[in-house]
Short mmCIF file of C-alpha atoms in Angstrom, two decimals:
data_model
loop_
_atom_site.label_atom_id
_atom_site.label_comp_id
_atom_site.label_asym_id
_atom_site.label_seq_id
_atom_site.Cartn_x
_atom_site.Cartn_y
_atom_site.Cartn_z
CA UNK H 1 90.49 81.83 227.05
CA UNK H 2 87.88 80.07 229.24
CA UNK H 3 84.87 80.81 226.96
CA UNK H 4 84.00 81.76 223.32
CA UNK H 5 80.85 83.14 221.74
CA UNK H 6 78.58 81.49 219.21
CA UNK H 7 78.96 82.16 215.49
CA UNK H 8 81.32 84.78 214.18
CA UNK H 9 83.62 84.80 211.27
CA UNK H 10 87.31 85.27 210.23
CA UNK H 11 87.52 87.91 207.53
CA UNK H 12 90.88 88.74 206.13
CA UNK H 13 92.40 91.13 208.68
CA UNK H 14 94.37 93.38 206.33
CA UNK H 15 96.06 95.06 209.44
CA UNK H 16 99.51 94.69 207.81
CA UNK H 17 99.04 97.92 206.00
CA UNK H 18 99.25 100.11 209.13
CA UNK H 19 100.08 97.96 212.14
CA UNK H 20 103.81 98.87 212.08
CA UNK H 21 103.20 102.55 211.44
CA UNK H 22 103.91 104.60 214.49
CA UNK H 23 101.42 107.23 215.40
CA UNK H 24 102.18 110.69 213.84
CA UNK H 25 100.64 113.96 214.95
CA UNK H 26 98.55 115.39 212.11
CA UNK H 27 98.80 119.17 212.04
CA UNK H 28 95.54 120.94 212.81
CA UNK H 29 94.17 122.40 209.44
CA UNK H 30 93.12 125.98 208.69
CA UNK H 31 89.40 125.27 209.11
CA UNK H 32 87.94 122.77 211.67
CA UNK H 33 84.23 121.70 211.75
CA UNK H 34 83.03 120.74 215.28
CA UNK H 35 79.58 118.92 215.18
CA UNK H 36 77.37 119.62 218.19
CA UNK H 37 76.30 115.94 218.02
CA UNK H 38 79.22 113.52 218.62
CA UNK H 39 77.55 111.12 221.09
CA UNK H 40 74.41 109.10 221.71
CA UNK H 41 71.86 111.49 223.18
CA UNK H 42 70.80 114.99 222.97
CA UNK H 43 72.97 117.29 220.76
CA UNK H 44 74.78 120.12 222.33
CA UNK H 45 73.60 123.68 222.07
CA UNK H 46 76.24 126.08 220.87
CA UNK H 47 77.88 128.39 223.57
CA UNK H 48 79.63 130.48 220.89
CA UNK H 49 78.63 132.68 217.92
CA UNK H 50 80.17 133.86 214.68
CA UNK H 51 83.09 136.25 215.33
CA UNK H 52 83.95 134.88 218.80
CA UNK H 53 87.57 134.07 219.59
CA UNK H 54 88.04 130.61 221.10
CA UNK H 55 90.97 128.87 222.90
CA UNK H 56 92.26 125.37 222.90
CA UNK H 57 90.04 123.27 225.12
CA UNK H 58 87.28 125.88 225.39
CA UNK H 59 83.80 124.58 225.61
CA UNK H 60 81.91 125.18 222.41
CA UNK H 61 78.66 123.47 223.26
CA UNK H 62 76.88 121.76 226.00
CA UNK H 63 73.36 120.47 226.99
CA UNK H 64 71.33 118.68 229.57
CA UNK H 65 70.28 115.13 230.01
CA UNK H 66 72.17 112.49 227.97
CA UNK H 67 74.66 114.90 226.65
CA UNK H 68 78.38 115.80 226.99
CA UNK H 69 80.10 118.95 225.96
CA UNK H 70 82.35 119.50 222.93
CA UNK H 71 85.52 121.56 222.91
CA UNK H 72 87.80 123.48 220.53
CA UNK H 73 90.93 121.68 219.45
CA UNK H 74 92.63 124.90 218.48
CA UNK H 75 92.66 128.63 219.18
CA UNK H 76 91.03 130.80 216.59
CA UNK H 77 87.85 132.50 215.41
CA UNK H 78 84.39 131.17 214.98
CA UNK H 79 83.57 131.64 211.24
CA UNK H 80 80.08 130.11 211.43
CA UNK H 81 77.60 128.14 213.42
CA UNK H 82 75.58 126.26 210.85
CA UNK H 83 74.58 122.87 209.65
CA UNK H 84 77.46 120.84 207.98
CA UNK H 85 77.65 117.24 206.66
CA UNK H 86 78.24 114.59 209.33
CA UNK H 87 79.61 111.05 209.20
CA UNK H 88 76.12 109.72 210.04
CA UNK H 89 74.95 110.71 206.62
CA UNK H 90 72.92 113.81 207.53
CA UNK H 91 73.81 117.47 208.30
CA UNK H 92 74.13 118.60 211.88
CA UNK H 93 74.60 121.91 213.59
CA UNK H 94 78.39 122.61 213.79
CA UNK H 95 80.79 125.25 214.94
CA UNK H 96 83.24 126.22 212.16
CA UNK H 97 86.62 127.50 213.49
CA UNK H 98 89.39 129.33 211.62
CA UNK H 99 92.71 128.25 213.18
CA UNK H 100 95.02 131.02 214.19
CA UNK H 101 97.90 128.62 214.95
CA UNK H 102 98.73 130.34 218.16
CA UNK H 103 97.59 127.31 220.32
CA UNK H 104 96.51 129.50 223.18
CA UNK H 105 95.05 127.27 225.97
CA UNK H 106 91.88 127.98 227.86
CA UNK H 107 93.06 129.07 231.31
CA UNK H 108 90.63 126.63 232.85
CA UNK H 109 92.77 123.72 231.79
CA UNK H 110 95.08 122.89 234.65
CA UNK H 111 97.01 119.74 235.23
CA UNK H 112 96.63 117.91 238.51
CA UNK H 113 99.29 116.16 240.56
CA UNK H 114 99.06 112.46 241.34
CA UNK H 115 98.15 113.46 244.99
CA UNK H 116 95.26 115.65 243.86
CA UNK H 117 93.85 112.96 241.67
CA UNK H 118 94.13 110.44 244.45
CA UNK H 119 92.20 112.60 246.79
CA UNK H 120 89.29 113.03 244.42
CA UNK H 121 86.06 111.19 245.17
CA UNK H 122 84.21 108.98 242.61
CA UNK H 123 81.67 111.75 242.12
CA UNK H 124 84.39 114.37 241.54
CA UNK H 125 86.15 112.06 238.96
CA UNK H 126 82.78 111.50 237.11
CA UNK H 127 82.31 115.25 237.04
CA UNK H 128 85.86 115.73 235.48
CA UNK H 129 85.07 112.97 232.84
CA UNK H 130 81.75 114.51 231.97
CA UNK H 131 83.22 118.08 231.66
CA UNK H 132 85.94 116.63 229.41
CA UNK H 133 83.36 115.41 226.95
CA UNK H 134 84.47 111.80 227.12
CA UNK H 135 82.40 109.13 225.30
CA UNK H 136 82.93 105.53 224.25
CA UNK H 137 85.63 105.88 221.55
CA UNK H 138 85.24 102.49 219.94
CA UNK H 139 82.39 103.81 217.86
CA UNK H 140 79.46 103.59 220.21
CA UNK H 141 79.89 107.22 221.65
CA UNK H 142 77.83 106.54 224.79
CA UNK H 143 78.60 109.29 227.41
CA UNK H 144 81.11 107.72 229.72
CA UNK H 145 80.05 109.54 232.78
CA UNK H 146 76.59 108.04 232.42
CA UNK H 147 77.95 104.50 232.12
CA UNK H 148 80.00 104.93 235.18
CA UNK H 149 77.30 106.55 237.27
CA UNK H 150 74.77 103.90 236.38
CA UNK H 151 77.35 101.06 237.05
CA UNK H 152 78.23 102.01 240.73
CA UNK H 153 76.95 99.20 242.93
CA UNK H 154 75.94 96.97 239.89
CA UNK H 155 79.18 96.13 238.30
CA UNK H 156 81.72 93.47 239.62
CA UNK H 157 83.73 93.09 236.44
CA UNK H 158 85.44 95.74 234.34
CA UNK H 159 86.72 94.83 230.84
CA UNK H 160 88.92 97.13 228.59
CA UNK H 161 88.22 96.24 225.05
CA UNK H 162 91.41 96.14 222.89
CA UNK H 163 89.95 93.45 220.49
CA UNK H 164 89.77 95.80 217.53
CA UNK H 165 88.49 92.89 215.37
CA UNK H 166 87.59 94.97 212.28
CA UNK H 167 89.95 94.56 209.35
CA UNK H 168 92.36 97.32 208.66
CA UNK H 169 91.97 99.19 212.02
CA UNK H 170 94.92 99.36 214.37
CA UNK H 171 94.27 102.50 216.28
CA UNK H 172 93.87 100.82 219.72
CA UNK H 173 96.72 98.49 218.98
CA UNK H 174 99.04 101.48 218.44
CA UNK H 175 97.63 103.31 221.49
CA UNK H 176 98.45 100.26 223.66
CA UNK H 177 102.02 100.13 222.30
CA UNK H 178 102.64 103.78 222.64
CA UNK H 179 100.66 104.78 225.72
CA UNK H 180 100.16 101.68 227.85
CA UNK H 181 100.76 103.33 231.28
CA UNK H 182 98.41 106.19 230.54
CA UNK H 183 95.75 103.67 229.39
CA UNK H 184 96.10 101.61 232.48
CA UNK H 185 96.14 104.76 234.69
CA UNK H 186 92.73 105.76 233.23
CA UNK H 187 91.56 102.16 233.87
CA UNK H 188 92.54 102.31 237.46
CA UNK H 189 90.48 105.51 237.73
CA UNK H 190 87.58 103.69 236.40
CA UNK H 191 88.17 100.92 238.99
CA UNK H 192 88.23 103.60 241.73
CA UNK H 193 84.91 105.04 240.59
CA UNK H 194 83.17 101.65 240.46
CA UNK H 195 84.77 100.53 243.69
CA UNK H 196 86.58 97.56 242.35
CA UNK H 197 89.99 96.26 242.94
CA UNK H 198 90.51 94.14 239.84
CA UNK H 199 89.94 94.52 236.09
CA UNK H 200 90.50 92.78 232.71
CA UNK H 201 92.12 93.95 229.60
CA UNK H 202 90.94 91.75 226.71
CA UNK H 203 92.67 91.66 223.31
CA UNK H 204 93.03 89.28 220.35
CA UNK H 205 96.19 87.22 219.83
CA UNK H 206 97.02 89.12 216.60
CA UNK H 207 98.54 92.08 218.67
CA UNK H 208 101.73 90.62 220.21
CA UNK H 209 103.57 94.00 220.44
CA UNK H 210 100.63 95.70 222.28
CA UNK H 211 100.27 92.67 224.51
CA UNK H 212 103.99 92.87 225.46
CA UNK H 213 103.73 96.56 226.09
CA UNK H 214 100.80 96.07 228.40
CA UNK H 215 102.57 93.16 230.17
CA UNK H 216 105.55 95.40 230.78
CA UNK H 217 103.28 98.23 232.11
CA UNK H 218 101.31 95.88 234.35
CA UNK H 219 104.43 94.38 235.77
CA UNK H 220 103.88 92.53 239.06
CA UNK H 221 100.59 94.20 239.75
CA UNK H 222 97.85 91.76 240.46
CA UNK H 223 94.94 94.16 240.01
CA UNK H 224 94.77 93.89 236.16
CA UNK H 225 94.52 90.68 234.21
CA UNK H 226 95.56 90.65 230.52
CA UNK H 227 93.29 88.13 228.56
CA UNK H 228 94.53 87.09 225.20
CA UNK H 229 91.74 85.84 222.98
CA UNK H 230 91.83 83.94 219.73
CA UNK H 231 91.06 86.34 216.90
CA UNK H 232 87.48 86.12 215.80
CA UNK H 233 85.03 88.67 214.50
CA UNK H 234 83.04 90.32 216.16
CA UNK H 235 84.98 89.83 219.39
CA UNK H 236 84.95 93.62 219.94
CA UNK H 237 81.07 93.71 220.37
CA UNK H 238 80.56 94.03 224.08
CA UNK H 239 78.18 91.22 224.42
CA UNK H 240 80.46 88.82 222.63
CA UNK H 241 83.51 90.11 224.61
CA UNK H 242 81.69 89.64 227.94
CA UNK H 243 80.89 86.05 226.91
CA UNK H 244 84.46 85.34 225.78
CA UNK H 245 86.00 86.76 229.09
CA UNK H 246 83.49 85.78 231.76
CA UNK H 247 81.12 83.15 230.15
CA UNK H 248 78.12 85.40 231.11
CA UNK H 249 75.37 86.08 228.52
CA UNK H 250 73.39 89.21 228.47
CA UNK H 251 69.64 88.68 228.10
CA UNK H 252 67.76 90.06 225.18
CA UNK H 253 67.22 93.77 225.54
CA UNK H 254 69.46 94.03 228.59
CA UNK H 255 72.64 95.96 229.18
CA UNK H 256 76.09 94.65 230.41
CA UNK H 257 75.41 95.89 233.87
CA UNK H 258 72.59 93.35 234.17
CA UNK H 259 75.19 90.65 234.35
CA UNK H 260 77.59 92.75 236.48
CA UNK H 261 79.89 93.85 233.67
CA UNK H 262 81.04 97.16 232.18
CA UNK H 263 83.13 97.42 229.00
CA UNK H 264 85.37 100.48 228.21
CA UNK H 265 87.40 101.10 225.07
CA UNK H 266 91.22 101.45 225.43
CA UNK H 267 91.14 105.03 223.88
CA UNK H 268 88.28 106.00 226.38
CA UNK H 269 90.61 104.97 229.26
CA UNK H 270 93.52 106.98 227.83
CA UNK H 271 91.13 109.94 227.55
CA UNK H 272 90.14 109.62 231.16
CA UNK H 273 93.78 109.72 232.19
CA UNK H 274 94.30 112.88 230.20
CA UNK H 275 91.26 114.57 231.63
CA UNK H 276 92.14 113.67 235.29
CA UNK H 277 95.86 114.27 235.29
CA UNK H 278 96.45 116.82 232.38
CA UNK H 279 93.14 118.57 232.64
CA UNK H 280 92.62 118.04 228.88
CA UNK H 281 89.17 117.60 227.23
CA UNK H 282 88.66 115.14 224.43
CA UNK H 283 89.87 117.20 221.35
CA UNK H 284 91.98 114.67 219.45
CA UNK H 285 92.19 110.97 218.75
CA UNK H 286 94.26 108.29 216.99
CA UNK H 287 92.75 107.47 213.59
CA UNK H 288 93.93 104.65 211.31
CA UNK H 289 93.87 105.84 207.72
CA UNK H 290 94.24 102.73 205.48
CA UNK H 291 92.75 100.71 202.70
CA UNK H 292 93.74 98.48 199.71
CA UNK H 293 94.50 101.41 197.42
CA UNK H 294 96.31 103.61 199.95
CA UNK H 295 99.86 104.39 199.09
CA UNK H 296 101.16 105.26 202.52
CA UNK H 297 98.78 103.99 205.33
CA UNK H 298 99.22 105.86 208.63
CA UNK H 299 98.05 106.05 212.22
CA UNK H 300 97.45 109.76 212.89
CA UNK H 301 96.73 111.74 216.04
CA UNK H 302 94.03 113.94 214.57
CA UNK H 303 92.28 117.00 215.92
CA UNK H 304 88.44 116.59 216.16
CA UNK H 305 87.01 118.56 213.30
CA UNK H 306 89.62 117.66 210.68
CA UNK H 307 88.01 116.68 207.31
CA UNK H 308 88.29 113.24 205.83
CA UNK H 309 89.54 114.83 202.58
CA UNK H 310 92.59 116.13 204.34
CA UNK H 311 93.40 112.65 205.72
CA UNK H 312 93.09 111.16 202.29
CA UNK H 313 95.52 113.71 201.02
CA UNK H 314 97.94 112.78 203.70
CA UNK H 315 98.15 109.17 202.64
CA UNK H 316 97.69 109.24 198.94
CA UNK H 317 95.81 106.72 196.81
CA UNK H 318 96.84 104.71 193.69
CA UNK H 319 93.46 105.18 192.08
CA UNK H 320 90.32 107.07 192.68
CA UNK H 321 88.55 105.67 195.73
CA UNK H 322 85.49 103.62 195.03
CA UNK H 323 84.31 103.81 198.69
CA UNK H 324 85.46 105.80 201.72
CA UNK H 325 84.27 104.56 205.09
CA UNK H 326 84.03 106.06 208.55
CA UNK H 327 85.27 102.94 210.43
CA UNK H 328 86.11 99.57 208.98
CA UNK H 329 84.66 97.52 206.14
CA UNK H 330 82.36 95.41 208.30
CA UNK H 331 80.50 98.08 210.27
CA UNK H 332 81.77 101.32 208.78
CA UNK H 333 79.50 103.89 207.10
CA UNK H 334 80.18 104.86 203.55
CA UNK H 335 80.56 108.63 203.06
CA UNK H 336 78.96 110.70 200.39
CA UNK H 337 80.87 113.95 201.20
CA UNK H 338 84.61 113.95 202.06
CA UNK H 339 84.29 117.27 203.88
CA UNK H 340 82.78 115.38 206.89
CA UNK H 341 84.97 115.83 210.03
CA UNK H 342 86.65 113.40 212.27
CA UNK H 343 84.56 113.11 215.50
CA UNK H 344 85.06 111.47 218.85
CA UNK H 345 83.92 108.05 217.56
CA UNK H 346 86.02 107.97 214.44
CA UNK H 347 88.71 105.37 214.91
CA UNK H 348 89.47 104.70 211.25
CA UNK H 349 89.05 106.07 207.70
CA UNK H 350 89.11 103.12 205.34
CA UNK H 351 89.61 103.71 201.64
CA UNK H 352 88.69 101.03 199.22
CA UNK H 353 89.11 100.50 195.42
CA UNK H 354 86.61 99.07 192.99
CA UNK H 355 88.31 95.65 193.11
CA UNK H 356 87.07 94.95 196.74
CA UNK H 357 83.83 96.58 196.24
CA UNK H 358 81.10 95.01 194.26
CA UNK H 359 77.36 95.10 193.68
CA UNK H 360 74.90 92.65 192.18
CA UNK H 361 71.91 93.60 189.99
CA UNK H 362 69.65 91.22 191.75
CA UNK H 363 70.28 89.53 195.13
CA UNK H 364 68.58 86.31 196.03
CA UNK H 365 68.24 84.37 199.25
CA UNK H 366 68.78 80.63 198.58
CA UNK H 367 67.90 79.53 202.14
CA UNK H 368 71.35 78.00 202.78
CA UNK H 369 71.37 79.02 206.48
CA UNK H 370 74.94 80.30 206.48
CA UNK H 371 73.73 83.59 207.96
CA UNK H 372 72.36 81.68 210.87
CA UNK H 373 75.46 79.78 211.62
CA UNK H 374 77.43 83.08 211.49
CA UNK H 375 75.24 85.29 213.58
CA UNK H 376 76.96 85.84 216.99
CA UNK H 377 73.53 86.95 218.57
CA UNK H 378 72.04 83.51 217.69
CA UNK H 379 69.39 85.33 215.52
CA UNK H 380 67.69 84.12 212.27
CA UNK H 381 68.72 86.66 209.66
CA UNK H 382 66.90 84.90 206.90
CA UNK H 383 63.52 85.39 208.82
CA UNK H 384 64.57 88.87 209.87
CA UNK H 385 65.05 89.87 206.29
CA UNK H 386 61.61 88.45 205.41
CA UNK H 387 60.07 90.40 208.32
CA UNK H 388 61.67 93.71 207.18
CA UNK H 389 60.41 93.20 203.67
CA UNK H 390 56.85 92.80 205.11
CA UNK H 391 57.26 96.09 207.02
CA UNK H 392 55.15 94.47 209.81
CA UNK H 393 56.47 95.80 213.20
CA UNK H 394 55.00 92.85 215.13
CA UNK H 395 56.72 90.38 212.91
CA UNK H 396 60.05 92.25 213.17
CA UNK H 397 59.74 92.11 216.98
CA UNK H 398 58.91 88.58 216.89
CA UNK H 399 62.20 87.68 215.26
CA UNK H 400 64.08 90.01 217.64
CA UNK H 401 65.30 92.45 214.97
CA UNK H 402 66.33 95.04 217.67
CA UNK H 403 68.77 92.51 219.14
CA UNK H 404 70.84 92.67 215.93
CA UNK H 405 74.21 94.41 216.50
CA UNK H 406 74.73 95.05 212.76
CA UNK H 407 78.16 93.35 212.81
CA UNK H 408 77.78 92.23 209.09
CA UNK H 409 78.65 88.58 209.67
CA UNK H 410 75.49 87.49 207.95
CA UNK H 411 76.10 89.68 204.87
CA UNK H 412 79.71 88.52 204.72
CA UNK H 413 78.71 84.81 204.59
CA UNK H 414 75.71 85.28 202.25
CA UNK H 415 76.35 83.61 198.81
CA UNK H 416 73.24 85.44 197.38
CA UNK H 417 74.72 88.86 198.20
CA UNK H 418 71.52 89.80 200.02
CA UNK H 419 71.93 93.32 201.63
CA UNK H 420 71.05 92.10 205.05
CA UNK H 421 72.59 94.72 207.26
CA UNK H 422 71.08 97.60 205.20
CA UNK H 423 67.69 95.95 205.49
CA UNK H 424 67.97 95.48 209.20
CA UNK H 425 68.98 99.08 209.73
CA UNK H 426 65.97 100.19 207.72
CA UNK H 427 63.70 97.81 209.77
CA UNK H 428 64.97 99.13 213.03
CA UNK H 429 64.09 102.72 211.90
CA UNK H 430 60.59 101.50 211.26
CA UNK H 431 60.29 99.82 214.64
CA UNK H 432 61.65 102.94 216.38
CA UNK H 433 59.28 105.21 214.59
CA UNK H 434 56.40 102.97 215.54
CA UNK H 435 57.53 103.06 219.22
CA UNK H 436 57.28 106.82 219.15
CA UNK H 437 53.59 106.77 218.22
#
């Protein structure tokens, strides 16, 4: 590694629970709930109604602007189009499907030969990616076709993110062990679209099996460089990963393209391969189901729309869960309703017992500065917290609150147990509402 990033922490990884568990296909359930909002941007408008029969891969919803379609993972009957609980903590309009287990494919899904894919232009590939509903699958869920379109002519460095620095999560690790050639195939399509002849795959040094699988798949090819980085959280955040791989720093408020970089998740690259060669839209993904009270942690290939409750039943728990997270323990969102479905950005369901979850009656900042040392964005969390408590938008902007990536390093190191990330999320909401006025 030529570079590193400022701050960061080394939380206990806890990847041992599921890192050696080969991915298993999880059977599609009787009922699937497909939210119309699974990406950053405008939600889809439903294209089906109650009573309609749908096929595997059929488009259920679409929209204009910053939007990508959603598709059915199964064939069956639409039971309802209504608001249902979502992992974001609210209810969103969703299509509820009764699975008929016939697995009838939409006739529009047709595989393509290597020659056909090779002959496609960048514009045609971007259209395929858009129609497949592909988004950033590391959790950001930004529409991939928009990132690609806006990066043409601006990007000189492509980085595939396999850092997966959150504790417990090993979904991308398993994907790279089990589908290295497909992932690299998708990456090469990204390279073709952006007009580049080289790319980087960046991963932490705690994934030796995945690294070896990728080395074997890359072989003697000189177009892809595998960068092995020392494990450090939050290496998977794109600004920190770009700094670690290239040494470039993204200015405040700017995007990676401003420094000539584009970062794509490994699962996103695999989905691009599936869309281009197999004709398959994004209707399933690998999810790590793990935690300190889980009896049998697993990596599961799960249909979009499968409920968290069904995944918990599949792994079993030694005690009643104290907290169930969509994602990992650092940036994951605690769920109030286990009927919420797996969506495109769900890379893990983390189940924790009371032993590793605690709350304090009264938190107190002791001005120790540990949060400042840990912040990978070089911010001042202690001043940000004070600004949020004041609810003064000008003060929050002055301390660059909107640059916070909500990684949780500050809260992890805080000896006073101050709910820093929770406060910063609330403060960002205040700032965004003020910007709308």
